[in-house]
CSV table of C-alpha atoms in Angstrom, one decimal:
chain,number,residue,atom,x,y,z
A,1,MET,CA,105.2,52.9,167.5
A,2,LYS,CA,107.4,49.9,166.7
A,3,ILE,CA,110.3,49.8,164.4
A,4,TYR,CA,111.8,46.4,163.8
A,5,LEU,CA,115.5,46.0,163.7
A,6,ALA,CA,116.8,43.5,161.2
A,7,SER,CA,119.5,42.1,163.6
A,8,GLY,CA,119.9,39.9,166.6
A,9,ASN,CA,122.7,42.1,168.0
A,10,LEU,CA,121.7,43.6,171.4
A,11,HIS,CA,124.4,46.2,171.1
A,12,LYS,CA,122.9,47.5,167.9
A,13,GLN,CA,119.4,47.4,169.5
A,14,LYS,CA,120.7,49.6,172.4
A,15,GLU,CA,122.3,52.1,170.0
A,16,MET,CA,119.1,52.3,167.9
A,17,ALA,CA,116.9,52.8,170.9
A,18,GLU,CA,119.1,55.7,171.9
A,19,LEU,CA,119.0,57.2,168.4
A,20,PHE,CA,115.2,56.6,167.9
A,21,PRO,CA,114.0,57.5,171.5
A,22,GLU,CA,110.4,57.9,170.6
A,23,TYR,CA,110.1,54.4,169.0
A,24,GLU,CA,110.1,50.9,170.4
A,25,ILE,CA,113.0,49.1,168.7
A,26,ILE,CA,112.2,45.4,168.4
A,27,ILE,CA,114.6,42.7,167.3
A,28,PRO,CA,113.0,39.6,165.7
A,29,SER,CA,113.9,37.1,168.5
A,30,GLN,CA,111.8,39.2,170.9
A,31,GLU,CA,108.7,38.2,169.1
A,32,GLY,CA,109.8,34.6,168.3
A,33,ILE,CA,110.7,35.4,164.7
A,34,ALA,CA,113.4,33.3,163.2
A,35,PHE,CA,115.5,35.6,161.1
A,36,ASP,CA,118.8,34.8,159.5
A,37,PRO,CA,118.8,36.0,155.9
A,38,GLU,CA,121.7,35.1,153.6
A,39,GLU,CA,123.8,38.2,153.0
A,40,THR,CA,124.7,37.7,149.4
A,41,GLY,CA,125.5,41.4,148.5
A,42,SER,CA,128.8,42.7,147.4
A,43,SER,CA,128.5,46.0,149.3
A,44,PHE,CA,127.3,47.3,152.6
A,45,LEU,CA,124.3,48.9,150.8
A,46,GLU,CA,123.2,45.7,149.1
A,47,ASN,CA,123.4,43.7,152.3
A,48,SER,CA,121.5,46.3,154.2
A,49,LEU,CA,118.7,46.3,151.7
A,50,ILE,CA,118.6,42.4,151.6
A,51,LYS,CA,118.1,42.3,155.4
A,52,ALA,CA,115.5,45.1,155.5
A,53,LYS,CA,113.3,43.6,152.8
A,54,ALA,CA,113.6,40.1,154.3
A,55,LEU,CA,112.3,41.3,157.6
A,56,TRP,CA,109.7,43.6,156.1
A,57,ASP,CA,108.3,40.6,154.2
A,58,ILE,CA,107.7,38.9,157.5
A,59,VAL,CA,106.4,41.8,159.7
A,60,LYS,CA,104.9,44.2,157.2
A,61,GLN,CA,105.9,47.1,159.4
A,62,PRO,CA,108.7,49.6,159.3
A,63,VAL,CA,112.1,48.0,159.4
A,64,LEU,CA,115.6,49.4,160.1
A,65,ALA,CA,118.5,47.4,158.8
A,66,ASP,CA,122.2,48.2,158.7
A,67,ASP,CA,125.3,46.6,157.3
A,68,SER,CA,128.5,47.9,158.7
A,69,GLY,CA,132.1,47.0,159.1
A,70,ILE,CA,135.6,48.3,159.2
A,71,CYS,CA,137.8,49.0,156.1
A,72,VAL,CA,141.6,49.3,156.3
A,73,ASP,CA,143.0,51.4,153.5
A,74,ILE,CA,146.4,49.8,153.1
A,75,LEU,CA,144.6,46.4,153.0
A,76,GLU,CA,142.4,47.7,150.1
A,77,GLY,CA,139.3,47.7,152.3
A,78,ILE,CA,139.8,44.4,154.2
A,79,PRO,CA,137.8,43.2,156.0
A,80,GLY,CA,134.9,45.4,154.8
A,81,ILE,CA,131.6,43.5,154.4
A,82,TYR,CA,133.2,40.5,156.0
A,83,SER,CA,134.2,42.3,159.2
A,84,ALA,CA,132.0,40.0,161.4
A,85,ARG,CA,133.3,36.8,159.7
A,86,TYR,CA,137.0,38.0,159.2
A,87,GLY,CA,139.4,35.1,160.1
A,88,GLY,CA,142.7,36.8,159.6
A,89,LYS,CA,145.0,36.8,156.6
A,90,GLN,CA,144.2,33.2,155.8
A,91,TYR,CA,140.5,33.7,155.9
A,92,PRO,CA,139.7,37.3,155.1
A,93,LYS,CA,136.1,36.4,154.1
A,94,GLY,CA,135.6,34.0,157.0
A,95,LYS,CA,136.4,30.4,157.8
A,96,PRO,CA,135.0,27.9,155.3
A,97,ASN,CA,133.1,26.1,158.0
A,98,GLY,CA,131.3,29.3,159.1
A,99,GLU,CA,132.9,29.2,162.6
A,100,LYS,CA,133.1,32.7,164.1
A,101,THR,CA,136.6,33.8,165.1
A,102,PRO,CA,136.6,35.3,168.6
A,103,GLN,CA,136.7,39.1,168.5
A,104,GLN,CA,140.0,39.4,170.3
A,105,GLU,CA,141.6,37.2,167.7
A,106,GLN,CA,140.1,39.2,164.9
A,107,ASN,CA,141.5,42.4,166.5
A,108,LYS,CA,144.9,40.8,166.8
A,109,SER,CA,144.9,39.5,163.2
A,110,LEU,CA,143.8,42.8,161.7
A,111,ILE,CA,146.6,44.7,163.4
A,112,GLU,CA,149.2,42.0,162.4
A,113,GLN,CA,148.0,42.0,158.8
A,114,THR,CA,148.2,45.8,158.7
A,115,ASN,CA,151.7,45.7,160.2
A,116,GLU,CA,152.8,43.2,157.7
A,117,ALA,CA,151.6,45.3,154.8
A,118,ILE,CA,153.4,48.4,156.2
A,119,ALA,CA,156.6,46.3,156.7
A,120,MET,CA,156.5,45.2,153.1
A,121,GLY,CA,156.4,48.8,152.0
A,122,LYS,CA,152.9,48.8,150.7
A,123,GLU,CA,151.5,52.2,149.9
A,124,ASN,CA,148.2,53.5,151.3
A,125,PRO,CA,146.1,54.5,148.3
A,126,VAL,CA,143.8,56.8,150.2
A,127,TYR,CA,146.0,58.6,152.8
A,128,PRO,CA,149.7,58.2,151.8
A,129,ASN,CA,150.9,59.8,155.0
A,130,ASN,CA,148.9,57.6,157.3
A,131,LYS,CA,149.7,53.9,156.8
A,132,ARG,CA,147.1,52.9,159.4
A,133,SER,CA,144.1,54.8,158.2
A,134,CYS,CA,140.8,53.0,158.4
A,135,ARG,CA,137.1,53.8,158.6
A,136,TYR,CA,133.9,52.3,159.8
A,137,VAL,CA,131.2,52.2,157.2
A,138,CYS,CA,127.5,51.9,157.8
A,139,ALA,CA,124.8,51.5,155.2
A,140,MET,CA,121.4,51.8,156.8
A,141,THR,CA,118.0,51.1,155.2
A,142,LEU,CA,114.6,52.2,156.4
A,143,TYR,CA,112.1,49.9,154.7
A,144,VAL,CA,108.5,51.2,155.0
A,145,GLY,CA,106.5,49.5,152.3
A,146,PRO,CA,106.6,47.4,149.1
A,147,ASP,CA,109.5,48.8,147.0
A,148,ARG,CA,109.6,51.8,149.3
A,149,PHE,CA,112.7,52.4,151.2
A,150,TYR,CA,115.3,55.0,152.2
A,151,VAL,CA,119.0,54.6,152.6
A,152,ALA,CA,121.8,56.5,154.3
A,153,GLN,CA,125.5,55.6,154.2
A,154,GLU,CA,128.0,57.2,156.5
A,155,THR,CA,131.6,56.7,157.8
A,156,MET,CA,133.7,57.3,160.9
A,157,GLU,CA,137.4,57.9,160.1
A,158,GLY,CA,140.2,56.6,162.3
A,159,SER,CA,143.5,54.8,162.5
A,160,LEU,CA,144.4,51.3,163.8
A,161,ILE,CA,146.7,51.1,166.9
A,162,ASP,CA,150.2,49.6,166.5
A,163,ASN,CA,149.7,46.5,168.6
A,164,LEU,CA,147.1,44.8,170.7
A,165,GLU,CA,148.7,46.0,174.0
A,166,GLN,CA,147.5,49.5,173.1
A,167,ALA,CA,143.9,48.4,172.9
A,168,ARG,CA,141.8,50.3,175.4
A,169,GLY,CA,138.3,51.2,176.4
A,170,GLN,CA,135.3,49.4,177.8
A,171,GLY,CA,132.6,50.9,175.7
A,172,GLY,CA,131.4,49.9,172.2
A,173,PHE,CA,132.0,46.5,170.7
A,174,GLY,CA,133.8,44.7,167.9
A,175,TYR,CA,136.9,46.5,166.7
A,176,ASP,CA,136.3,49.6,168.8
A,177,PRO,CA,139.2,49.1,171.2
A,178,ILE,CA,141.8,49.1,168.4
A,179,VAL,CA,140.6,52.1,166.4
A,180,ILE,CA,141.6,55.6,167.3
A,181,LEU,CA,139.0,58.2,166.3
A,182,GLN,CA,140.4,60.7,163.8
A,183,GLY,CA,141.5,64.0,165.5
A,184,THR,CA,141.7,62.5,169.0
A,185,ASP,CA,143.8,60.2,171.1
A,186,LYS,CA,140.8,58.1,172.1
A,187,THR,CA,139.8,54.7,170.8
A,188,ILE,CA,136.2,54.3,169.8
A,189,ALA,CA,135.8,52.1,172.9
A,190,GLN,CA,136.7,55.0,175.1
A,191,LEU,CA,133.9,57.2,174.0
A,192,SER,CA,130.7,57.6,176.0
A,193,ALA,CA,127.5,56.4,174.3
A,194,GLU,CA,126.6,60.0,173.7
A,195,GLU,CA,130.0,60.9,172.2
A,196,LYS,CA,129.9,57.8,170.0
A,197,ASN,CA,126.4,58.4,168.7
A,198,ALA,CA,127.4,61.9,167.7
A,199,VAL,CA,130.3,60.9,165.5
A,200,SER,CA,129.8,57.2,164.6
A,201,HIS,CA,129.0,55.8,161.2
A,202,ARG,CA,125.8,54.2,162.5
A,203,GLY,CA,124.9,57.3,164.6
A,204,LYS,CA,125.1,59.6,161.6
A,205,ALA,CA,123.2,57.3,159.3
A,206,ALA,CA,120.5,56.8,161.9
A,207,LYS,CA,120.1,60.5,162.5
A,208,ALA,CA,119.6,61.1,158.8
A,209,LEU,CA,116.8,58.5,158.7
A,210,TYR,CA,115.4,59.7,162.0
A,211,HIS,CA,114.9,63.2,160.6
A,212,LEU,CA,113.3,61.7,157.6
A,213,VAL,CA,110.9,59.7,159.7
A,214,LYS,CA,109.9,62.7,161.9
A,215,ASN,CA,109.8,65.4,159.3
A,216,SER,CA,108.6,63.7,156.1
A,217,LEU,CA,107.2,60.2,156.7
A,218,HIS,CA,105.5,60.9,160.0
A,219,ILE,CA,105.7,57.2,161.0
């Protein structure tokens, strides 16, 4: 049974294949489908639904879509839904020309912007005793038919490291090397795939939808 993934990200495809082991997870490019919907939502949930519906309209088969990112509390949620496009303090929503900032630069800029906010004495509105608190957020949509869909939104709590020299770990992708998982001394990038899937925002959201698929929808 195929489930289409509304993404071109091979890392996400690998994660979803591990979380939905009984299904063939297909990304659009594998079947020659041009897919690049405009993400016009103002939240992870809205963007997830936009992507899911856009691909379902093409394939007319079950679609998984997620929108995810990292939110730093002392920065009032920056970069949030703009995590992939984040271009530092100057371009928190991405560069005007649409050019992607290299991930290493994004990591460096996010740490520096956080450090600057701390140095200025800014208060953390969520966890006053942890100036570096952050979380990954994932809104995941399973779209199964016209106006018929299911959504799960989950988080993974953590803290940013102090400087880029502390970045560590070879697993994961994105901001994973600079985020320490809450309650541990490991960055997300130091977790095994099994460990990450058990605690990650995407893993928890996917499991909720997987149980729905298996126990209720029987897809």
